[in-house]
PDB file of C-alpha atoms in Angstrom:
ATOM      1  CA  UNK E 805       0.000   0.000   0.000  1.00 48.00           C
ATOM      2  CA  UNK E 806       1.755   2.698  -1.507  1.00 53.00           C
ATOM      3  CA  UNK E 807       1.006   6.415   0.520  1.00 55.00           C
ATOM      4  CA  UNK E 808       1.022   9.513  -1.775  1.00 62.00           C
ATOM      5  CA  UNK E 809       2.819  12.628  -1.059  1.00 66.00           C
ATOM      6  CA  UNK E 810       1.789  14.983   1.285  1.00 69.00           C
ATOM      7  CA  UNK E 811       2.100  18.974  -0.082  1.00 72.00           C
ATOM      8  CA  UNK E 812       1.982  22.238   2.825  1.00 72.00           C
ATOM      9  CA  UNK E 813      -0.734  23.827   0.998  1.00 73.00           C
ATOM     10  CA  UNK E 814       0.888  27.417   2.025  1.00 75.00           C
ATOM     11  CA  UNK E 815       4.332  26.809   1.288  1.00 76.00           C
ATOM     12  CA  UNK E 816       4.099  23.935  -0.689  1.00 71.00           C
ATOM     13  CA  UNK E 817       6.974  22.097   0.462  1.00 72.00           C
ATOM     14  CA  UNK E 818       6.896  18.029   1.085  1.00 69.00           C
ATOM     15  CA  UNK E 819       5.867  17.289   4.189  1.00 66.00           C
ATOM     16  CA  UNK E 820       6.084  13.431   3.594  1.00 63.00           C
ATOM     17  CA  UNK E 821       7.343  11.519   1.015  1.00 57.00           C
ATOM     18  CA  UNK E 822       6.080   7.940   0.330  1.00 54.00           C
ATOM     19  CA  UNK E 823       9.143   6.742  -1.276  1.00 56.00           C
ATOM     20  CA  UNK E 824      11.459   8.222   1.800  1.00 54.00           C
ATOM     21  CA  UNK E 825       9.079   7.444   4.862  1.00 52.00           C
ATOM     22  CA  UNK E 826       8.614   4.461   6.702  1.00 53.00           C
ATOM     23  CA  UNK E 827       5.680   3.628   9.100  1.00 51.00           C
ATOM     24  CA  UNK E 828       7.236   3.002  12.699  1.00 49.00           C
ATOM     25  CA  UNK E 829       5.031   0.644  14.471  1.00 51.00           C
ATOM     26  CA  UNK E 830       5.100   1.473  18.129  1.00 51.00           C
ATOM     27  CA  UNK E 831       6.692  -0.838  20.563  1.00 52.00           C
ATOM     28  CA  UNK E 832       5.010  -2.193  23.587  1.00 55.00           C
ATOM     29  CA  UNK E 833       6.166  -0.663  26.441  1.00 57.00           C
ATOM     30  CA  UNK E 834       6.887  -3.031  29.345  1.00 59.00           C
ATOM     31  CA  UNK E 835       5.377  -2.227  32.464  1.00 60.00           C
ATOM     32  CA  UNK E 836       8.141  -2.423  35.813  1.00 57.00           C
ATOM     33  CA  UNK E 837       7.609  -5.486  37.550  1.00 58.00           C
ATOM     34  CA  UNK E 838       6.299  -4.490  41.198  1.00 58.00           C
ATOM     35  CA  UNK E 839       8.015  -5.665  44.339  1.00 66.00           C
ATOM     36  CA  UNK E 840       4.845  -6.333  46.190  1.00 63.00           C
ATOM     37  CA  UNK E 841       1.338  -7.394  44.626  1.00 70.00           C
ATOM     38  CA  UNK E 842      -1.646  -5.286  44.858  1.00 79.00           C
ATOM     39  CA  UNK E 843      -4.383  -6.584  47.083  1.00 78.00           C
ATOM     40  CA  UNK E 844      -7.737  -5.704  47.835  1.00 85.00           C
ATOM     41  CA  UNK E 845      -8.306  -3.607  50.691  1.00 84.00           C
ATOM     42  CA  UNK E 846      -9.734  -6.296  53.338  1.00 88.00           C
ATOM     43  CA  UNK E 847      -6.896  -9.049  52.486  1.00 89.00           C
ATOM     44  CA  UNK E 848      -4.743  -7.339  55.393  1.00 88.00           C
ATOM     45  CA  UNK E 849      -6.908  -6.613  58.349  1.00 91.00           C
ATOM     46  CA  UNK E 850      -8.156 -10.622  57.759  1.00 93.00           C
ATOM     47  CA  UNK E 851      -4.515 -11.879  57.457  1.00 93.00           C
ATOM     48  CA  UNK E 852      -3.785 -10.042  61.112  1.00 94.00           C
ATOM     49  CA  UNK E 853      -6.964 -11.445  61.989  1.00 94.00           C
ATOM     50  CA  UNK E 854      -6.650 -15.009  61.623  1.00 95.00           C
ATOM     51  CA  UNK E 855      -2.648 -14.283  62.449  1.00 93.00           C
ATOM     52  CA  UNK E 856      -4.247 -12.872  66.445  1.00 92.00           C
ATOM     53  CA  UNK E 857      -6.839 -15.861  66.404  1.00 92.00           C
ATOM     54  CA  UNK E 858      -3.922 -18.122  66.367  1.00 92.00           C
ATOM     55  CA  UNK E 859      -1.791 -16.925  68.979  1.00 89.00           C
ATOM     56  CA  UNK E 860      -5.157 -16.750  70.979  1.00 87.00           C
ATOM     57  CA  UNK E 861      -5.889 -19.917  70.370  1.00 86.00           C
ATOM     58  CA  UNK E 862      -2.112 -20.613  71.309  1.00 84.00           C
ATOM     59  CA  UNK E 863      -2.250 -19.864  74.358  1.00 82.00           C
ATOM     60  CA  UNK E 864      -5.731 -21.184  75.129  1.00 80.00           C
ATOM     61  CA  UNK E 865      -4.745 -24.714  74.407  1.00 79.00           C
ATOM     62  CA  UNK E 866      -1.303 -24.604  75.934  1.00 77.00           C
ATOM     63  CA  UNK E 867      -2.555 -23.977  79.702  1.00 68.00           C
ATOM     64  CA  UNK E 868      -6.102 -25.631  80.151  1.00 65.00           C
ATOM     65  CA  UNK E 869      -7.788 -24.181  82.818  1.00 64.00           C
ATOM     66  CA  UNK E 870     -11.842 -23.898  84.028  1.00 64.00           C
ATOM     67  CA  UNK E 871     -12.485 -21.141  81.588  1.00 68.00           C
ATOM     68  CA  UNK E 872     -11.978 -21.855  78.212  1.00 62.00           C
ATOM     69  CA  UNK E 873     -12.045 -18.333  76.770  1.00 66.00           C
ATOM     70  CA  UNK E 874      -8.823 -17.291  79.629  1.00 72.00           C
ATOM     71  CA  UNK E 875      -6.190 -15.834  77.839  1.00 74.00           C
ATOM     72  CA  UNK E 876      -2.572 -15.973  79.854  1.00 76.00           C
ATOM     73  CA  UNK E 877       0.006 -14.207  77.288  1.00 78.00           C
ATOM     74  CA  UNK E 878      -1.319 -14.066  74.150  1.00 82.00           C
ATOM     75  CA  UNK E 879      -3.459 -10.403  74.914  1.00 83.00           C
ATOM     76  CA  UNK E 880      -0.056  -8.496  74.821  1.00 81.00           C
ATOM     77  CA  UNK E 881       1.404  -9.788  71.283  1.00 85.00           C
ATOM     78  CA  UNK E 882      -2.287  -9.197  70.040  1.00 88.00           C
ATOM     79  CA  UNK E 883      -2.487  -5.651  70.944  1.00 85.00           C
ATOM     80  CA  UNK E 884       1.271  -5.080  69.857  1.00 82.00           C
ATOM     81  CA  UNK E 885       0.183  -6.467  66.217  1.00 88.00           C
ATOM     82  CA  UNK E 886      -3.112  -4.462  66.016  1.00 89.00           C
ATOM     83  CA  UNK E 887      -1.190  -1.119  66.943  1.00 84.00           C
ATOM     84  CA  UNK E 888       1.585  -1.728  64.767  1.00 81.00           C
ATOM     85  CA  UNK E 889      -0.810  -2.239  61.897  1.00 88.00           C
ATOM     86  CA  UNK E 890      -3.112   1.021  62.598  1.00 85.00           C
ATOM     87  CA  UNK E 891       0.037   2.854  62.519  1.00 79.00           C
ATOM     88  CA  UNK E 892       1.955   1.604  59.489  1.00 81.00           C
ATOM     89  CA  UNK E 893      -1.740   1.709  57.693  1.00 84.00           C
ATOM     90  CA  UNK E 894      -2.144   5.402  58.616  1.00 79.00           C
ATOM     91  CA  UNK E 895       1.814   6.181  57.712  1.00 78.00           C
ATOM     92  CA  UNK E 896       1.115   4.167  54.598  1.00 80.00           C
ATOM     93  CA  UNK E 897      -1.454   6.809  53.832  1.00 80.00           C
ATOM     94  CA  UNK E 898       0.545   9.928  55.079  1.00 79.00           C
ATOM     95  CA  UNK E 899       4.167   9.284  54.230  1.00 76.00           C
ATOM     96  CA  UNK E 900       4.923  13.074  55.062  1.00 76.00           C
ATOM     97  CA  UNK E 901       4.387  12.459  58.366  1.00 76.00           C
ATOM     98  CA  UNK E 902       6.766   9.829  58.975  1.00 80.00           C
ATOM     99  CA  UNK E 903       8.972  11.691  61.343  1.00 81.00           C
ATOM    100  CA  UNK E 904       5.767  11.439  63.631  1.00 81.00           C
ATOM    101  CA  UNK E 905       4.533   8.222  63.401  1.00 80.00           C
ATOM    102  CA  UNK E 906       8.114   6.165  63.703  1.00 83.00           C
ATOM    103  CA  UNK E 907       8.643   7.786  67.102  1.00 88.00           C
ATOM    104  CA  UNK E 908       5.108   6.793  68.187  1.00 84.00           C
ATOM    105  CA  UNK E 909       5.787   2.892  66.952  1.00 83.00           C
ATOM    106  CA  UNK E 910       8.843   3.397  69.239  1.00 88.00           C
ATOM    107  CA  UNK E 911       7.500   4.356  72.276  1.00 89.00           C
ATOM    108  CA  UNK E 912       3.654   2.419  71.713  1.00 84.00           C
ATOM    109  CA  UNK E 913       6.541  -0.808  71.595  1.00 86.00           C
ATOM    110  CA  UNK E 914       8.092   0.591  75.005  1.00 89.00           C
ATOM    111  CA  UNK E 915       4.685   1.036  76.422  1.00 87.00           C
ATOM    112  CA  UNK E 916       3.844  -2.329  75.196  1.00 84.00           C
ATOM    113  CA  UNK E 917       6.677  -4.026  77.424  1.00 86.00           C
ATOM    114  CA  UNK E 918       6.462  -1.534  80.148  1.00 86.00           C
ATOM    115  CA  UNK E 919       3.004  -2.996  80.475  1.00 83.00           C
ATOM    116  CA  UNK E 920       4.189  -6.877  79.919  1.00 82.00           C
ATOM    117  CA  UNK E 921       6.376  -6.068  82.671  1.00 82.00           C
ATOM    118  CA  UNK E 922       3.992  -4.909  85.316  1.00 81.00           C
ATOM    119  CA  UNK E 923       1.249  -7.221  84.713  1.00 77.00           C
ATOM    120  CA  UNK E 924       2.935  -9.835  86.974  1.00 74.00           C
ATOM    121  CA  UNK E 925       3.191  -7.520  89.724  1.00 71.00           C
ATOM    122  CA  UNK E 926       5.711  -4.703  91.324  1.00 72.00           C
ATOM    123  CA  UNK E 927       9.208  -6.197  90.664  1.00 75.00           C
ATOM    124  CA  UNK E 928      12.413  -4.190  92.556  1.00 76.00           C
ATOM    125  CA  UNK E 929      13.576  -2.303  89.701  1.00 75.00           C
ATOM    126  CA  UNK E 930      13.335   0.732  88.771  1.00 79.00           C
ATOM    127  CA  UNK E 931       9.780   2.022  88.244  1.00 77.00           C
ATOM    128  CA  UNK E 932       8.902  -1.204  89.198  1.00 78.00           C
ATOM    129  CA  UNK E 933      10.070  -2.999  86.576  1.00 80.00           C
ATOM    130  CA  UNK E 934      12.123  -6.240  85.846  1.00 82.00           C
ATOM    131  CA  UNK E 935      13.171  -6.646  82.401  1.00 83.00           C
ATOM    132  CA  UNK E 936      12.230  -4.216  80.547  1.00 84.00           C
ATOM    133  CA  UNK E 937      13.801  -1.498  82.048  1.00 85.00           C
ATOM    134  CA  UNK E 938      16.784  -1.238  79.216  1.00 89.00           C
ATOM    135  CA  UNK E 939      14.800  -2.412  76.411  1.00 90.00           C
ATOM    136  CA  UNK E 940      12.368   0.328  77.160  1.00 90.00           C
ATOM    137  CA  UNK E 941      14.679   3.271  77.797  1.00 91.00           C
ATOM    138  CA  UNK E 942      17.011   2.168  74.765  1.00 92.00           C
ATOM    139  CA  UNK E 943      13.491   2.449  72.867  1.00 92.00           C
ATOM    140  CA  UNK E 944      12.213   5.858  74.105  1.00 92.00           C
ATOM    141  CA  UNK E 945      16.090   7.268  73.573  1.00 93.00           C
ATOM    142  CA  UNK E 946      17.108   5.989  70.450  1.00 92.00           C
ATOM    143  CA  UNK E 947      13.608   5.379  68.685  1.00 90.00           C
ATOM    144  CA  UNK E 948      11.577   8.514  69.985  1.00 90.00           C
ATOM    145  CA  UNK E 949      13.817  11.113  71.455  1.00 91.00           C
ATOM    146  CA  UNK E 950      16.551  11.623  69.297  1.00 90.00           C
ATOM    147  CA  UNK E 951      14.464  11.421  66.131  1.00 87.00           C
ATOM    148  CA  UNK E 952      12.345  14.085  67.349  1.00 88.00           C
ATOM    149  CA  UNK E 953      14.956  16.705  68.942  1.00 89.00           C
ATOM    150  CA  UNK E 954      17.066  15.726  65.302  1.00 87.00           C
ATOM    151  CA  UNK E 955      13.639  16.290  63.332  1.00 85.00           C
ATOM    152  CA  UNK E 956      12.773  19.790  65.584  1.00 85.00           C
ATOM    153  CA  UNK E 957      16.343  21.141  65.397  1.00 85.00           C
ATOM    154  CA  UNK E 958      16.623  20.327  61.178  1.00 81.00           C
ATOM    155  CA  UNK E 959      17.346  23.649  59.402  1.00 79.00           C
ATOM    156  CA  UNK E 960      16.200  23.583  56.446  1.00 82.00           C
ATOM    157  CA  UNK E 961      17.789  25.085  53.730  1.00 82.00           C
ATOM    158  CA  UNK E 962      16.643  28.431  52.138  1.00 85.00           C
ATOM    159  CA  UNK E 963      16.961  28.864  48.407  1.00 86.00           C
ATOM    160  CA  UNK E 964      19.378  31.831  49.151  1.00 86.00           C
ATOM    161  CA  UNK E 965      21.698  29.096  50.601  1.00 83.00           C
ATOM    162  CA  UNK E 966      21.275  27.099  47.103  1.00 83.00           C
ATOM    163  CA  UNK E 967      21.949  29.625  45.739  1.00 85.00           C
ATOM    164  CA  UNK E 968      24.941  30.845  47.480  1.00 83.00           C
ATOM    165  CA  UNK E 969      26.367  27.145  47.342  1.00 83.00           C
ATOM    166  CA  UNK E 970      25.936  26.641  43.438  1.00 84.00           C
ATOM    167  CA  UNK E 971      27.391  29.918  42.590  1.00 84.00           C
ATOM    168  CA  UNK E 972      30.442  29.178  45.260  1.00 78.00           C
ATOM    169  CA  UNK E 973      30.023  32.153  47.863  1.00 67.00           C
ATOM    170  CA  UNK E 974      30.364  29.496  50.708  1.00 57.00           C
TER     171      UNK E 974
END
């Protein structure tokens, strides 16, 4: 199929020749490979379900006692898992407001064994704790208050200091 020659009806120069031109057919462009597949929005929230039903049930068949619904250990993990979630869901949403949120999955985790630790009673540590007393402070230093006075303290850079740098006033 032979195309005829195509004439600019003002200047009338050739704007395409049919012996010269050649129809490109357009390639296929390859869509990137994701890392992680797209689910549908209730997959999650069942997975951590199911994943808290079996720990529950865990613990419920490990120590029999008179009630059958008596959880031991299993309430703590549980909680830990459904906080975790609610925050990574809501900084999945927000990612801007990530300096935030990773302090506060730092010190919800301290809280977490803080609690784990006094459930059993007042132990003679400090603040009445056992364990968790390093675990908790090494969380609260290194995951929430450093982050926070680093984030508070940032100076940001004014585009008269880009300025100054790329011209090589500095």
């Amino acid at each position: 199929m032979e195309q005829e020659e195509e004439i600019c009806s003002k200047c009338g120069t050739i704007l395409r020749d049919s012996k010269n031109s050649y129809i490109v057919e357009s390639e296929k462009k390859e869509k990137p490979s994701k890392r992680f597949r797209r689910y549908k929005f209730w997959v999650t929230p069942l997975n951590i379900l199911f994943l808290c039903l079996f720990i529950a049930g865990i613990d419920m068949a490990i120590v029999p006692i008179d009630s059958p619904f008596h959880m031991h250990w299993a309430f703590w993990p549980i909680v830990g898992i459904i906080t975790i979630f609610l925050l990574a869901l809501i900084l999945s949403k927000r990612p801007e407001s990530f300096w935030v949120i990773a302090p506060l999955i730092f010190a919800n985790i301290a809280m977490l064994l803080y609690f784990i630790d006094r459930s059993y009673g007042e132990n003679d540590g400090i603040f009445g704790l056992d364990w968790s007393l390093i675990p908790v402070l090494a969380l609260l230093i290194f995951g929430f208050a450093i982050p926070v006075v680093s984030r508070l303290g940032y100076v940001k850079e004014t585009p008269e200091d880009k300025f100054k740098k790329m011209v090589g006033e500095e």
